[in-house]
């Protein structure tokens, strides 16, 4: 796979970033939460507003952590109605500033699970399949919850999005042991096949 420059890969590997939404980024969090809450109600989801806020915080914090590095830039500003944004821009989370036309999508994984398990819900997989045509990279950032709306982030995988995310992916399989019908990413196979880089921080 096409890795970032050595300096960038080292910076990602060393990144350990804490975001506390109780004291920072509160306006952005609330704006994104309301966006996601409108979508939740539209599709008649079962999450409460507090759950939507926490899930939004997890993802937003991951983006803030990566954008703290000078090699990446934001694709779109956070706005009151995300549907007003260009569709392609909505499918991209960040741009790589050292290479023209290179974009990435980000997802988070909970570091409480052993063996770096990244569980993927059906809705997450749908989102990934929609965004895959518009991105070269998929950056998986691990998080630990260290307080209410307070998270610590560490990048865990850089994935070749074009090679890994597809309807018949050999790297994303249904987890037979999951009560929620989750999928699981086979990162060991992806690393061996050269379509995934594992950070060691």
Short mmCIF file of C-alpha atoms in Angstrom, two decimals:
data_model
loop_
_atom_site.label_atom_id
_atom_site.label_comp_id
_atom_site.label_asym_id
_atom_site.label_seq_id
_atom_site.Cartn_x
_atom_site.Cartn_y
_atom_site.Cartn_z
CA UNK A 1 0.00 0.00 0.00
CA UNK A 2 1.01 3.62 -0.44
CA UNK A 3 2.15 4.81 2.99
CA UNK A 4 2.55 8.43 4.01
CA UNK A 5 6.04 9.98 4.18
CA UNK A 6 8.28 8.46 6.90
CA UNK A 7 8.07 11.60 9.03
CA UNK A 8 4.27 11.45 8.92
CA UNK A 9 4.12 7.74 9.74
CA UNK A 10 6.38 8.32 12.76
CA UNK A 11 4.21 11.24 13.89
CA UNK A 12 1.06 9.13 13.66
CA UNK A 13 2.74 6.28 15.51
CA UNK A 14 3.76 8.62 18.32
CA UNK A 15 0.44 10.47 18.51
CA UNK A 16 -1.28 10.24 21.88
CA UNK A 17 -3.92 12.95 22.13
CA UNK A 18 -6.59 13.72 24.71
CA UNK A 19 -9.79 15.63 23.99
CA UNK A 20 -12.04 16.77 26.84
CA UNK A 21 -15.31 18.07 25.43
CA UNK A 22 -16.28 19.43 28.84
CA UNK A 23 -13.75 22.23 28.40
CA UNK A 24 -13.08 22.49 24.62
CA UNK A 25 -14.71 22.15 21.21
CA UNK A 26 -18.16 22.33 22.79
CA UNK A 27 -19.78 24.37 20.01
CA UNK A 28 -18.56 22.00 17.29
CA UNK A 29 -19.71 18.98 19.29
CA UNK A 30 -23.19 20.41 19.81
CA UNK A 31 -23.56 21.34 16.14
CA UNK A 32 -22.52 17.87 14.99
CA UNK A 33 -24.66 16.20 17.65
CA UNK A 34 -27.76 18.05 16.44
CA UNK A 35 -26.93 17.06 12.84
CA UNK A 36 -26.63 13.41 13.84
CA UNK A 37 -29.71 13.58 16.07
CA UNK A 38 -31.81 14.79 13.13
CA UNK A 39 -30.57 11.84 11.09
CA UNK A 40 -31.25 9.45 13.97
CA UNK A 41 -34.86 10.62 14.22
CA UNK A 42 -35.33 10.52 10.46
CA UNK A 43 -34.32 6.86 10.32
CA UNK A 44 -36.18 6.16 13.58
CA UNK A 45 -33.10 4.87 15.33
CA UNK A 46 -33.13 3.72 18.94
CA UNK A 47 -30.28 5.82 20.31
CA UNK A 48 -31.02 8.53 22.86
CA UNK A 49 -29.76 12.09 22.42
CA UNK A 50 -27.10 11.48 25.10
CA UNK A 51 -25.90 8.36 23.27
CA UNK A 52 -25.77 10.23 19.97
CA UNK A 53 -23.75 12.98 21.68
CA UNK A 54 -21.25 10.48 23.09
CA UNK A 55 -20.85 8.67 19.78
CA UNK A 56 -20.44 12.01 18.01
CA UNK A 57 -17.80 13.05 20.54
CA UNK A 58 -15.83 9.83 19.96
CA UNK A 59 -15.62 10.46 16.23
CA UNK A 60 -15.07 14.21 16.41
CA UNK A 61 -12.30 13.77 18.96
CA UNK A 62 -10.54 11.35 16.63
CA UNK A 63 -10.61 13.96 13.83
CA UNK A 64 -9.33 16.66 16.19
CA UNK A 65 -6.46 14.38 17.24
CA UNK A 66 -5.34 13.69 13.66
CA UNK A 67 -5.75 17.33 12.59
CA UNK A 68 -3.43 18.32 15.43
CA UNK A 69 -0.64 17.12 13.14
CA UNK A 70 0.50 19.61 10.46
CA UNK A 71 0.32 17.04 7.65
CA UNK A 72 -3.46 16.82 7.48
CA UNK A 73 -6.21 19.32 6.76
CA UNK A 74 -9.95 19.51 7.21
CA UNK A 75 -12.04 18.97 4.08
CA UNK A 76 -15.21 20.71 5.28
CA UNK A 77 -16.08 23.12 8.04
CA UNK A 78 -18.56 21.95 10.68
CA UNK A 79 -21.90 23.52 9.77
CA UNK A 80 -25.40 23.51 11.21
CA UNK A 81 -26.81 21.37 8.40
CA UNK A 82 -24.29 18.87 7.04
CA UNK A 83 -26.63 18.09 4.14
CA UNK A 84 -25.81 21.50 2.70
CA UNK A 85 -22.25 20.35 2.05
CA UNK A 86 -21.05 18.91 -1.24
CA UNK A 87 -21.71 15.14 -1.24
CA UNK A 88 -18.12 14.17 -2.09
CA UNK A 89 -16.77 16.44 0.65
CA UNK A 90 -19.12 14.78 3.14
CA UNK A 91 -17.57 11.44 2.24
CA UNK A 92 -14.06 12.68 3.15
CA UNK A 93 -12.76 13.32 6.67
CA UNK A 94 -9.32 14.75 5.93
CA UNK A 95 -6.90 15.62 3.16
CA UNK A 96 -3.21 14.74 3.10
CA UNK A 97 -1.41 18.04 2.66
CA UNK A 98 1.82 16.57 1.29
CA UNK A 99 0.19 15.01 -1.77
CA UNK A 100 -2.35 16.67 -4.05
CA UNK A 101 -5.67 14.88 -4.33
CA UNK A 102 -5.12 12.34 -1.56
CA UNK A 103 -7.98 11.99 0.92
CA UNK A 104 -8.87 9.85 3.90
CA UNK A 105 -11.80 8.60 5.92
CA UNK A 106 -11.52 8.02 9.67
CA UNK A 107 -13.16 5.56 12.03
CA UNK A 108 -12.62 4.84 15.70
CA UNK A 109 -12.12 1.58 17.56
CA UNK A 110 -12.44 0.91 21.27
CA UNK A 111 -9.11 -0.10 22.81
CA UNK A 112 -10.81 -2.00 25.64
CA UNK A 113 -10.94 -5.12 23.46
CA UNK A 114 -7.93 -7.47 23.32
CA UNK A 115 -6.00 -8.14 20.15
CA UNK A 116 -6.95 -4.79 18.55
CA UNK A 117 -10.45 -5.88 17.60
CA UNK A 118 -12.23 -3.39 15.38
CA UNK A 119 -15.93 -4.19 15.44
CA UNK A 120 -17.92 -2.68 12.58
CA UNK A 121 -21.67 -2.23 12.75
CA UNK A 122 -23.83 -2.70 9.66
CA UNK A 123 -24.47 1.05 9.46
CA UNK A 124 -20.71 1.75 9.71
CA UNK A 125 -20.05 -0.73 6.92
CA UNK A 126 -22.68 0.96 4.76
CA UNK A 127 -21.01 4.31 5.45
CA UNK A 128 -17.59 2.92 4.52
CA UNK A 129 -18.89 1.45 1.27
CA UNK A 130 -20.43 4.81 0.33
CA UNK A 131 -17.25 6.75 1.05
CA UNK A 132 -14.70 4.26 -0.36
CA UNK A 133 -14.82 5.55 -3.98
CA UNK A 134 -13.77 9.02 -2.83
CA UNK A 135 -10.85 8.15 -0.53
CA UNK A 136 -7.48 6.45 -0.84
CA UNK A 137 -6.91 5.93 2.88
CA UNK A 138 -8.80 4.69 5.91
CA UNK A 139 -7.28 5.67 9.24
CA UNK A 140 -8.46 3.72 12.28
CA UNK A 141 -7.87 5.60 15.52
CA UNK A 142 -8.15 3.77 18.83
CA UNK A 143 -9.72 5.50 21.80
CA UNK A 144 -9.97 5.02 25.53
CA UNK A 145 -12.74 6.69 27.48
CA UNK A 146 -11.10 8.35 30.47
CA UNK A 147 -14.09 10.37 31.68
CA UNK A 148 -17.48 11.73 30.67
CA UNK A 149 -16.97 13.08 27.11
CA UNK A 150 -13.21 12.79 27.61
CA UNK A 151 -11.17 10.46 25.39
CA UNK A 152 -7.57 9.59 24.64
CA UNK A 153 -6.67 8.72 21.03
CA UNK A 154 -3.91 6.69 19.40
CA UNK A 155 -3.82 5.72 15.69
CA UNK A 156 -3.83 1.96 15.18
CA UNK A 157 -4.19 1.16 11.47
CA UNK A 158 -3.68 2.84 8.11
CA UNK A 159 -5.67 0.90 5.52
CA UNK A 160 -5.70 0.94 1.73
CA UNK A 161 -9.38 1.81 1.43
CA UNK A 162 -9.69 0.80 -2.21
CA UNK A 163 -8.31 -2.68 -1.53
CA UNK A 164 -10.08 -3.42 1.76
CA UNK A 165 -13.52 -1.80 1.59
CA UNK A 166 -15.75 -3.59 -0.92
CA UNK A 167 -19.04 -5.51 -0.78
CA UNK A 168 -17.16 -8.83 -0.96
CA UNK A 169 -14.13 -7.86 1.13
CA UNK A 170 -12.05 -10.79 2.33
CA UNK A 171 -10.90 -8.67 5.29
CA UNK A 172 -14.29 -7.78 6.79
CA UNK A 173 -16.33 -10.73 7.98
CA UNK A 174 -19.48 -11.15 10.03
CA UNK A 175 -18.66 -11.88 13.67
CA UNK A 176 -20.50 -15.11 14.47
CA UNK A 177 -20.11 -14.52 18.22
CA UNK A 178 -21.69 -11.07 18.20
CA UNK A 179 -25.20 -10.62 19.53
CA UNK A 180 -25.55 -7.46 17.44
CA UNK A 181 -24.57 -8.84 14.05
CA UNK A 182 -21.32 -6.90 13.98
CA UNK A 183 -18.54 -7.35 11.46
CA UNK A 184 -14.87 -7.69 12.35
CA UNK A 185 -11.74 -6.52 10.55
CA UNK A 186 -9.11 -9.21 9.98
CA UNK A 187 -6.14 -6.88 10.37
CA UNK A 188 -3.59 -9.69 10.55
CA UNK A 189 -4.49 -10.94 7.08
CA UNK A 190 -4.61 -7.36 5.77
CA UNK A 191 -1.12 -6.65 7.14
CA UNK A 192 0.29 -9.85 5.60
CA UNK A 193 -1.32 -8.96 2.26
CA UNK A 194 0.20 -5.47 2.36
CA UNK A 195 -3.07 -3.52 2.40
CA UNK A 196 -2.86 -2.42 6.05
CA UNK A 197 -0.16 -0.87 8.24
CA UNK A 198 -0.32 -1.42 12.00
CA UNK A 199 0.93 1.34 14.28
CA UNK A 200 2.69 0.13 17.41
CA UNK A 201 2.05 2.96 19.91
#
